[in-house]
Short mmCIF file of C-alpha atoms in Angstrom, two decimals:
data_model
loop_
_atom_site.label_atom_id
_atom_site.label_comp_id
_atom_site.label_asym_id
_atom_site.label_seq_id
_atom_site.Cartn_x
_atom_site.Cartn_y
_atom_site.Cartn_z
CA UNK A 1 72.08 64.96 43.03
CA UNK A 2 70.66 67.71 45.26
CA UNK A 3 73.48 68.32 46.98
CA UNK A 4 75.80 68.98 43.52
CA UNK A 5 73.22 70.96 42.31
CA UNK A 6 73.91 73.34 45.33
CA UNK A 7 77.98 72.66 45.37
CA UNK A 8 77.82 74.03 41.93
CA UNK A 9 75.34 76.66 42.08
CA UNK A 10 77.62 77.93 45.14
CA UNK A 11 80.36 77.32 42.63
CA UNK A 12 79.21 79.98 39.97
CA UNK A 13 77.92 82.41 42.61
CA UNK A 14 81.22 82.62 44.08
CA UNK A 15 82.86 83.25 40.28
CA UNK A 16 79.89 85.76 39.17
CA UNK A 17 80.63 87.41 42.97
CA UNK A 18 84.71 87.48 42.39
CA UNK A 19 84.49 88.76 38.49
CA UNK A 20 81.77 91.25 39.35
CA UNK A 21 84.32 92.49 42.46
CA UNK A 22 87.04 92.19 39.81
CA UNK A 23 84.85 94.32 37.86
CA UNK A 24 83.93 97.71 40.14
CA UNK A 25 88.30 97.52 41.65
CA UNK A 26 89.15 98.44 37.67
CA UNK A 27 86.56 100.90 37.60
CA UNK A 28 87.40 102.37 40.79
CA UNK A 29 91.10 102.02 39.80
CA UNK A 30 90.22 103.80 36.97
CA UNK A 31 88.03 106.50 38.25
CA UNK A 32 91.59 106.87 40.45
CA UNK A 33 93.65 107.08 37.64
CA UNK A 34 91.23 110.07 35.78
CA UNK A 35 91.50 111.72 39.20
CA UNK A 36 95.11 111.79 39.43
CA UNK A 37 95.28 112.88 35.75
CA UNK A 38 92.87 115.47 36.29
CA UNK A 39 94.80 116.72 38.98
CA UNK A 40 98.11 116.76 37.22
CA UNK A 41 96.48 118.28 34.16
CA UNK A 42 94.65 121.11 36.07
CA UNK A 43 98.68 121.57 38.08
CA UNK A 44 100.55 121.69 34.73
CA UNK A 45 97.88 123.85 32.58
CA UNK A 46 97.70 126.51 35.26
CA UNK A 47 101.56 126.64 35.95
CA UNK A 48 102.15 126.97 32.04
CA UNK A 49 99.79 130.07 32.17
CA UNK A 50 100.83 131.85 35.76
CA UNK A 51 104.30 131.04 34.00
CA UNK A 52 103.13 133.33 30.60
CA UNK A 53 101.13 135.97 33.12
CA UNK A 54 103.93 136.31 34.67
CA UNK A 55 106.10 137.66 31.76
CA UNK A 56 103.73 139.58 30.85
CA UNK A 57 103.52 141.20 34.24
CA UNK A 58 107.58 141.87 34.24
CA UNK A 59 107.45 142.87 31.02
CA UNK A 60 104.95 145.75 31.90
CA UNK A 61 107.01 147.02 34.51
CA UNK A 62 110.04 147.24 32.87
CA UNK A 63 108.26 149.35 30.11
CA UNK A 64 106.85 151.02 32.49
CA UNK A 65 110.27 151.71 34.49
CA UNK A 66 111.97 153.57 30.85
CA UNK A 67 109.57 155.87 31.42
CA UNK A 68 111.06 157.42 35.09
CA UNK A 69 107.69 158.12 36.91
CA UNK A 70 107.25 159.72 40.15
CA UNK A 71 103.90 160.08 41.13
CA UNK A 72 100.38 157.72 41.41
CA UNK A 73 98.67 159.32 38.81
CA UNK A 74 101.31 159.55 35.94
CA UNK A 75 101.66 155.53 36.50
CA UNK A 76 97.86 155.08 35.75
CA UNK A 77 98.03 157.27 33.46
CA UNK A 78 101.17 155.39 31.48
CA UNK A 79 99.60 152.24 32.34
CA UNK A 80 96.08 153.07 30.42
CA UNK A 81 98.28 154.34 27.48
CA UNK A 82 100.40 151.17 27.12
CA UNK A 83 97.51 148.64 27.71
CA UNK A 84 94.98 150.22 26.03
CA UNK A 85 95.11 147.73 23.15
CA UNK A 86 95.83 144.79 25.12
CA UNK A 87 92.35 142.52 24.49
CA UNK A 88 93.35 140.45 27.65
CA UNK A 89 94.23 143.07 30.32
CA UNK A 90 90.93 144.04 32.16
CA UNK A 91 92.07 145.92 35.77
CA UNK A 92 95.01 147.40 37.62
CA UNK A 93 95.14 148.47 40.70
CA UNK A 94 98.36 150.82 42.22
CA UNK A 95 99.22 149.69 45.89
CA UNK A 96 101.34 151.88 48.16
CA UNK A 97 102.33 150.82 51.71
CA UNK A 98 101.32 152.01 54.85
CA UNK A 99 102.35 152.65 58.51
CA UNK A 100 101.15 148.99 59.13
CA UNK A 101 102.96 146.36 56.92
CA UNK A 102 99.84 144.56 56.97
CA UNK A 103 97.64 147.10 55.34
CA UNK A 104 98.02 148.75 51.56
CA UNK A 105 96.44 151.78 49.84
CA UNK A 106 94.97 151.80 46.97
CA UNK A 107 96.24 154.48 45.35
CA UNK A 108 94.73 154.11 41.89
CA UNK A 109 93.17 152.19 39.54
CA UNK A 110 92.75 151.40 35.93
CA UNK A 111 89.54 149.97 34.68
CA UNK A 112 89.68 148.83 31.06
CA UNK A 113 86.76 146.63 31.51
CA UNK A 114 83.94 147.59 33.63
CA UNK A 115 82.89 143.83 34.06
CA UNK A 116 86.06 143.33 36.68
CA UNK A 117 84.57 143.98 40.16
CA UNK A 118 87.51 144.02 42.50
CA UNK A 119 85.52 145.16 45.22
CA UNK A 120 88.34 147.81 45.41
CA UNK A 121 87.63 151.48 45.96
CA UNK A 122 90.49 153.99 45.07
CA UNK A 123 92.23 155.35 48.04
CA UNK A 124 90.63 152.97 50.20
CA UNK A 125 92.92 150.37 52.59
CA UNK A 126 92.54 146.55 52.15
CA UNK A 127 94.15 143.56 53.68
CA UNK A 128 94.77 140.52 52.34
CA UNK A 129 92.61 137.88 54.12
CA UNK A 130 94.55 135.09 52.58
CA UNK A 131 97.80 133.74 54.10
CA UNK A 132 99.74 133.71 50.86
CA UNK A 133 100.13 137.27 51.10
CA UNK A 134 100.44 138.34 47.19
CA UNK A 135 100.64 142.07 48.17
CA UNK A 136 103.66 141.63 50.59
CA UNK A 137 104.89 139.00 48.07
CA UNK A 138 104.66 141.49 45.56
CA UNK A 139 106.55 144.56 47.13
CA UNK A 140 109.97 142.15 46.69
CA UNK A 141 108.84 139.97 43.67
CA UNK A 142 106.93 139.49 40.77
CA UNK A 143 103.79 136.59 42.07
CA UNK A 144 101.15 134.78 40.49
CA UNK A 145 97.56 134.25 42.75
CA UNK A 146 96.88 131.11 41.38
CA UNK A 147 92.97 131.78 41.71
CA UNK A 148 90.71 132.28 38.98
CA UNK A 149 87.89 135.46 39.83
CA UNK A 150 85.17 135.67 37.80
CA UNK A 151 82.31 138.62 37.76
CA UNK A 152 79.43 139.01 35.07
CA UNK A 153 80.51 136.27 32.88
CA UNK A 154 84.34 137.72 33.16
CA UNK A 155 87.43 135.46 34.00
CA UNK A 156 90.43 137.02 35.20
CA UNK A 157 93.84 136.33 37.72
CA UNK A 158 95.86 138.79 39.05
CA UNK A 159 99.69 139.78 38.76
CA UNK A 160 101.45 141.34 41.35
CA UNK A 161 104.75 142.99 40.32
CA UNK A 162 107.19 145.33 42.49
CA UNK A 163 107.51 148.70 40.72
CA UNK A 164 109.80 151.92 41.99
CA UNK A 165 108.03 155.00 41.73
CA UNK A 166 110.43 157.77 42.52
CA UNK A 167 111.83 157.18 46.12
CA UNK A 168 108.79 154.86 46.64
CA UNK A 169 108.15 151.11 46.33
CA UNK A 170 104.54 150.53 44.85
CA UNK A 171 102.72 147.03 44.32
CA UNK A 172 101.08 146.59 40.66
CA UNK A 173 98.24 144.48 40.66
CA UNK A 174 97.31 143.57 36.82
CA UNK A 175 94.78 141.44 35.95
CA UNK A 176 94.32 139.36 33.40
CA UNK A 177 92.03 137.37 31.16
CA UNK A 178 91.54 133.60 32.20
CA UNK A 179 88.74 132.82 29.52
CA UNK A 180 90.44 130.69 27.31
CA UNK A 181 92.08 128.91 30.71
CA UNK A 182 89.04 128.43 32.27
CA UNK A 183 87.09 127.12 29.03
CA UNK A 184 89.81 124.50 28.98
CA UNK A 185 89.89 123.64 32.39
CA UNK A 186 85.12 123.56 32.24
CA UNK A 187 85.70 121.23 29.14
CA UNK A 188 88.31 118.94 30.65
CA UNK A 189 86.75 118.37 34.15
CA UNK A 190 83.25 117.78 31.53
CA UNK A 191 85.03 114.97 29.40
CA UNK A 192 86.37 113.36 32.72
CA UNK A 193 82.80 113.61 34.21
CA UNK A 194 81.87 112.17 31.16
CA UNK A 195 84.44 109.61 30.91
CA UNK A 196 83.48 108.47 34.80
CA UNK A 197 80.00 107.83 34.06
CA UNK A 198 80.36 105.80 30.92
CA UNK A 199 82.96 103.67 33.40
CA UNK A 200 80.36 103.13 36.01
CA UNK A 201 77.73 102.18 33.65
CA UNK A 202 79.90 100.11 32.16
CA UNK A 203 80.91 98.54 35.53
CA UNK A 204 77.55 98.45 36.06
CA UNK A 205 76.33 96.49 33.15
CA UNK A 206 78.84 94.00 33.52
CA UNK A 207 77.71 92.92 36.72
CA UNK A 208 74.19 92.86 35.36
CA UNK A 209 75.64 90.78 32.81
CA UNK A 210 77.83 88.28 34.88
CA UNK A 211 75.03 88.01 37.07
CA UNK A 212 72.44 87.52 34.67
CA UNK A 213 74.58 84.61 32.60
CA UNK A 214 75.31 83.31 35.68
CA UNK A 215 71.46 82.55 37.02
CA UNK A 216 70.51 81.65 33.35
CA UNK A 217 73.31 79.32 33.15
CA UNK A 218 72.28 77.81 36.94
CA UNK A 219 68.88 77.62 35.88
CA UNK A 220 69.64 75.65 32.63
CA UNK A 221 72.11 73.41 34.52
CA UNK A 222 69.31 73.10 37.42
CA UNK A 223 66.51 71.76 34.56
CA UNK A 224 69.00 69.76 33.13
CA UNK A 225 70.42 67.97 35.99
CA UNK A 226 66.63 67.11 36.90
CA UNK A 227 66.26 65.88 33.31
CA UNK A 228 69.11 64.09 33.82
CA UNK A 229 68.44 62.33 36.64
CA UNK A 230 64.77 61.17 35.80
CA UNK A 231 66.11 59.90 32.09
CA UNK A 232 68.78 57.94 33.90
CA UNK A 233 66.20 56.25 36.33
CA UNK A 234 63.30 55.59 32.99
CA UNK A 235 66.84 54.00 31.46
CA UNK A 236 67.93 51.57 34.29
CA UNK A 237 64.68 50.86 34.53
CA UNK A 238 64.64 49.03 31.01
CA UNK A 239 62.59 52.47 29.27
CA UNK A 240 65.24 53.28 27.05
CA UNK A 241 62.19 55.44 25.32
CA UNK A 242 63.80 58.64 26.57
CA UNK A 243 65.00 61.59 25.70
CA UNK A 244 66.89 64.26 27.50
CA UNK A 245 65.79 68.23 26.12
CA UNK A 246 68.94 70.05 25.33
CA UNK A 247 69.74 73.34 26.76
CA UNK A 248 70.60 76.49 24.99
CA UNK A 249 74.06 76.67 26.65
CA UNK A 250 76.52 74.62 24.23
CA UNK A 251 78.17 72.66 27.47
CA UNK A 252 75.07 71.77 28.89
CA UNK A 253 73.97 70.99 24.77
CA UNK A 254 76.96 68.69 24.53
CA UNK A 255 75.94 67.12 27.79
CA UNK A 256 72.11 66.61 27.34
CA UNK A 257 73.55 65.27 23.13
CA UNK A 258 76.18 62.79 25.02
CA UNK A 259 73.12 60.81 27.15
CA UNK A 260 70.64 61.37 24.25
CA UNK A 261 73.74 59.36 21.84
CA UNK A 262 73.85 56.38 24.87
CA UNK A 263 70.69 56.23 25.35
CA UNK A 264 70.07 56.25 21.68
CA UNK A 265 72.93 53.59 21.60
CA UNK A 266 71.42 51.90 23.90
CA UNK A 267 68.36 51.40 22.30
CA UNK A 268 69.81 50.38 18.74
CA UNK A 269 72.33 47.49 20.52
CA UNK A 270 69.02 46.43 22.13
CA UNK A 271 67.20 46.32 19.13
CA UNK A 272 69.87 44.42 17.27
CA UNK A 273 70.39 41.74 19.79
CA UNK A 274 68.23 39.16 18.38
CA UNK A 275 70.68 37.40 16.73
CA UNK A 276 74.21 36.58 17.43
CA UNK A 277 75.27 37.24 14.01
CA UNK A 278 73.49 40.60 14.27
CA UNK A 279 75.39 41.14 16.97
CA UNK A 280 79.05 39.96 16.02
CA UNK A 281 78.26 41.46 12.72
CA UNK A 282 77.74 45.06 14.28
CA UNK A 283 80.33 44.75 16.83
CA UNK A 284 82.94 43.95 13.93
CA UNK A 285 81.82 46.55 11.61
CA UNK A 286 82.23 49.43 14.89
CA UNK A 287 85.27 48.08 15.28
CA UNK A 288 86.81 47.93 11.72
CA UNK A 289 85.06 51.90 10.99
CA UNK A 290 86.26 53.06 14.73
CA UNK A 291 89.80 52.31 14.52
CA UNK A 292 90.19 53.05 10.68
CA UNK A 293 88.48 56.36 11.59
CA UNK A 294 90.46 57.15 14.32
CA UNK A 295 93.45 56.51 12.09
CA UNK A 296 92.21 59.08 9.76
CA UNK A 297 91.13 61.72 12.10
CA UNK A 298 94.52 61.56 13.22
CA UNK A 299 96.34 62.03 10.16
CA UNK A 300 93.54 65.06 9.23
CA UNK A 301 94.79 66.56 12.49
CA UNK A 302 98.22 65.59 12.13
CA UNK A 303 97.97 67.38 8.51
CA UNK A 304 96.02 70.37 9.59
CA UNK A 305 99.01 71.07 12.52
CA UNK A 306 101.40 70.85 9.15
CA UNK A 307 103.58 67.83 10.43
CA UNK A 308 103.52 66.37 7.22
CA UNK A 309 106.04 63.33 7.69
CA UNK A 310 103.87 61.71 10.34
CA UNK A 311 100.86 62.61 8.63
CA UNK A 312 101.93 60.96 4.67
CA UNK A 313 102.84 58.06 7.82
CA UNK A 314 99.53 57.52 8.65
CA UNK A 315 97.98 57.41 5.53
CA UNK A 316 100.31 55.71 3.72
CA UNK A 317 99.36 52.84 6.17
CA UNK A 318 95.72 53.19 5.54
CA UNK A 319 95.84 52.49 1.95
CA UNK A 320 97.43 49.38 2.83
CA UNK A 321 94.48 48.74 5.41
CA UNK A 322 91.80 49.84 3.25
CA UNK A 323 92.92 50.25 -0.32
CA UNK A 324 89.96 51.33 -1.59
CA UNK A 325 89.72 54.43 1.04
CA UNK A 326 89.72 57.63 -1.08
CA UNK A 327 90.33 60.36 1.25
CA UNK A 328 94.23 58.80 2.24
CA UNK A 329 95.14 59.29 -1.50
CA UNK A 330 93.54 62.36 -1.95
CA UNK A 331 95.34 63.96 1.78
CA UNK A 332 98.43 61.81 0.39
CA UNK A 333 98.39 63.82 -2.83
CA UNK A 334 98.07 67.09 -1.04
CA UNK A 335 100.72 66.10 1.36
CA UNK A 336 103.32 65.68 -1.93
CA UNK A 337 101.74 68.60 -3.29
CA UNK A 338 102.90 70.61 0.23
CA UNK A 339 106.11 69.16 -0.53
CA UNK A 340 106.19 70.01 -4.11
CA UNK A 341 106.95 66.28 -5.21
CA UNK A 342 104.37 66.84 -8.01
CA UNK A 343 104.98 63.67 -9.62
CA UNK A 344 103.90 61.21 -6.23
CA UNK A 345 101.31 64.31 -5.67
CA UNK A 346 99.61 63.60 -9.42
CA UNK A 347 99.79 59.67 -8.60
CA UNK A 348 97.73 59.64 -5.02
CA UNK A 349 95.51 61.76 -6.64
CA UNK A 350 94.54 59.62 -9.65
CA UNK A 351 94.70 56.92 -7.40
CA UNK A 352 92.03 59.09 -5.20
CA UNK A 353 90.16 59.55 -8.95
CA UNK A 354 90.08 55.40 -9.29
CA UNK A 355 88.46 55.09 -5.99
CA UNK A 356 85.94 58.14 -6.53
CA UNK A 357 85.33 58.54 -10.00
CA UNK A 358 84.06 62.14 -11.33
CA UNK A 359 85.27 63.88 -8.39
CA UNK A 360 85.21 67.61 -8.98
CA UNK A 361 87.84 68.43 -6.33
CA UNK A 362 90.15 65.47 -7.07
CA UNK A 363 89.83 66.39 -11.00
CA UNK A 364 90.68 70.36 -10.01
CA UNK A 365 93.84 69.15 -8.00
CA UNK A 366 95.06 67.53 -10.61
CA UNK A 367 94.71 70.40 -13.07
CA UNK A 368 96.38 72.47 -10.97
CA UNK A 369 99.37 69.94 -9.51
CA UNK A 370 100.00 69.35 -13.79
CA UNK A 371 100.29 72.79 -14.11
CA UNK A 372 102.44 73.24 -11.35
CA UNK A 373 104.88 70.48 -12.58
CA UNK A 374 105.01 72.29 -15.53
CA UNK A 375 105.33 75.70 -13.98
CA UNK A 376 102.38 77.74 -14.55
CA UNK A 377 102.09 78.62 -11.10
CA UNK A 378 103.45 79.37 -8.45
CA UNK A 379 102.04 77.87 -5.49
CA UNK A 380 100.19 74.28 -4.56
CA UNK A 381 98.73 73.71 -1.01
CA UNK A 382 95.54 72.10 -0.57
CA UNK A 383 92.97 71.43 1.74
CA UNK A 384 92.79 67.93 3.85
CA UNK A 385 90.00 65.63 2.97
#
């Protein structure tokens, strides 16, 4: 008995171990899956805006190019003037070239909002320290720096656009508001933050859980067995006095109710073998109400899964076994009624009425199947006996 005990303790350890496994791969799959989304969220929510900067960047220039500038100063000048009402331009800074490709002037700049800190002095010479090269980009194309700056509370990307000033190629550097793209992005990566710890604490809970069942369920099955076991030895040792303390589990219920019944059995053949005509008369009357019932559970079932030809079968042959059985007329009369043979369906159930006098139920079937014969209503299944 030991030795079970431990086969199936093993047995639930290793199914609490592989469901609980089961259980952190789809969270992890998951937490992969919010990654990934994340990732193609944060790709297509910035390219939709660099796209929009970026029409607004060539759209400045070529406003700017109707206007036939020639020096630094007009430019800033023109630009101030045209962008003066634009809410979400903050900056601009002119670039001119140098002697060394790698190196650009500042030539001017345009601060609409004194929050931007560019960290850019006017006529002083920067280089890019980043590889991408947005200022060299810029003297042939319009280009997007995908990074978001911030300063005081300010979010902003720059544009830069090629512009021809006179006899001169100049780089525009315009810069931008990113607020409203960088509130979206803060409350995005917050819900999937979010999102990831409710999935690990849910993860986590259900192995609590499948762990948890599983050692009550072990330590139910352990008392039980031991229960068990002792019962069966006070039993084939004649004490038939026994009686085995059900578990809250329902399996292990149905178990400890199944050896309570035989040993109960047990104890009541025991008792009633005094006589041989105790005996044979008990034996005959399990026999006669097992089979009989058995026949009728059957045709309940049978009538429940709606096969009503084997089911009228069935009983049909009971009320030749036991004619004065009420429940095969009364499932007899709601088979006909299924069938809407009202006439054999109002005979089986007076012939149920004979057998059970004063009946409610029988005596509302009836009502109803007369009506329905007579077309009153419209519809007559009942329920099995």
């Amino acid at each position: 008995m030991k030795t079970r005990a431990g086969i199936s303790k093993r047995f639930v350890i290793v199914i609490a171990s592989l469901v609980s496994a089961l259980v952190l791969i789809l969270a992890v799959a998951f937490n992969q899956v919010l990654r990934s989304n994340h990732s193609i969220i944060n790709r297509t929510i910035v390219g939709g805006h660099e796209r929009l900067l970026l029409g607004r960047g060539e759209a400045l220039a070529r406003a700017l190019g109707q206007r036939k500038l020639a020096k630094t100063a007009e430019l800033a000048r023109e630009i101030g003037s045209l962008c003066r009402d634009q809410a979400d331009f903050l900056h601009a800074v002119i670039f001119t070239r140098t002697a060394d490709e790698n190196y650009f002037r500042a030539a001017e700049k345009i601060q609409q909002n004194p929050a931007v800190e560019t960290g850019i002095a006017r006529d002083s010479v920067v280089r890019e320290k980043r590889e991408e090269g947005y200022l060299k980009k810029g003297l042939f194309e319009p280009a997007v720096d995908p990074v978001i700056r911030s300063s005081k509370g300010v979010y902003w990307q720059n544009v830069y656009v090629p512009f021809s000033l006179g006899k001169k190629e100049v780089v525009l550097q315009f810069s931008f508001s990113a607020a409203a793209l960088q509130a979206a992005l803060n409350e995005y990566s917050a819900e999937i933050g979010r999102m990831k710890k409710i999935v690990a604490l849910l993860a986590t809970a259900l192995v609590i859980a499948v762990f948890g069942a599983s050692y009550l369920f072990m330590h139910n099955f352990t008392l039980l067995i031991d229960g068990l076991s002792a019962s069966i030895k006070k039993a084939s040792a004649g004490e038939l006095d026994v009686n085995l303390n059900a578990g809250a589990d329902d399996e292990l219920m149905e178990l400890a109710t199944s050896f309570n019944s035989l040993v109960g059995g047990m104890r009541e053949l025991k008792e009633r073998e005094k006589t041989f005509e105790e005996k044979e008369k008990i034996l005959s009357e399990l026999e006669n109400r097992d089979t009989l019932g058995d026949i009728f559970k059957f045709g309940v079932t049978l009538l429940k899964e709606n096969r009503l030809d084997d089911a009228a079968a069935l009983f049909t042959t009971l009320t030749f076994l036991k004619p004065e059985g009420f429940g095969s007329y009364f499932n007899l009369g709601v088979i006909y009624a299924r069938r809407r043979e009202y006439g054999k369906s109002i005979d089986m159930f007076e012939r149920a009425l004979q057998a059970n006098p004063g009946n409610g139920l029988t005596i509302q079937y009836l009502e109803k199947i007369r009506k329905l014969q007579y077309g009153d209503e419209t519809s007559g299944d009942g329920s099995p006996a």
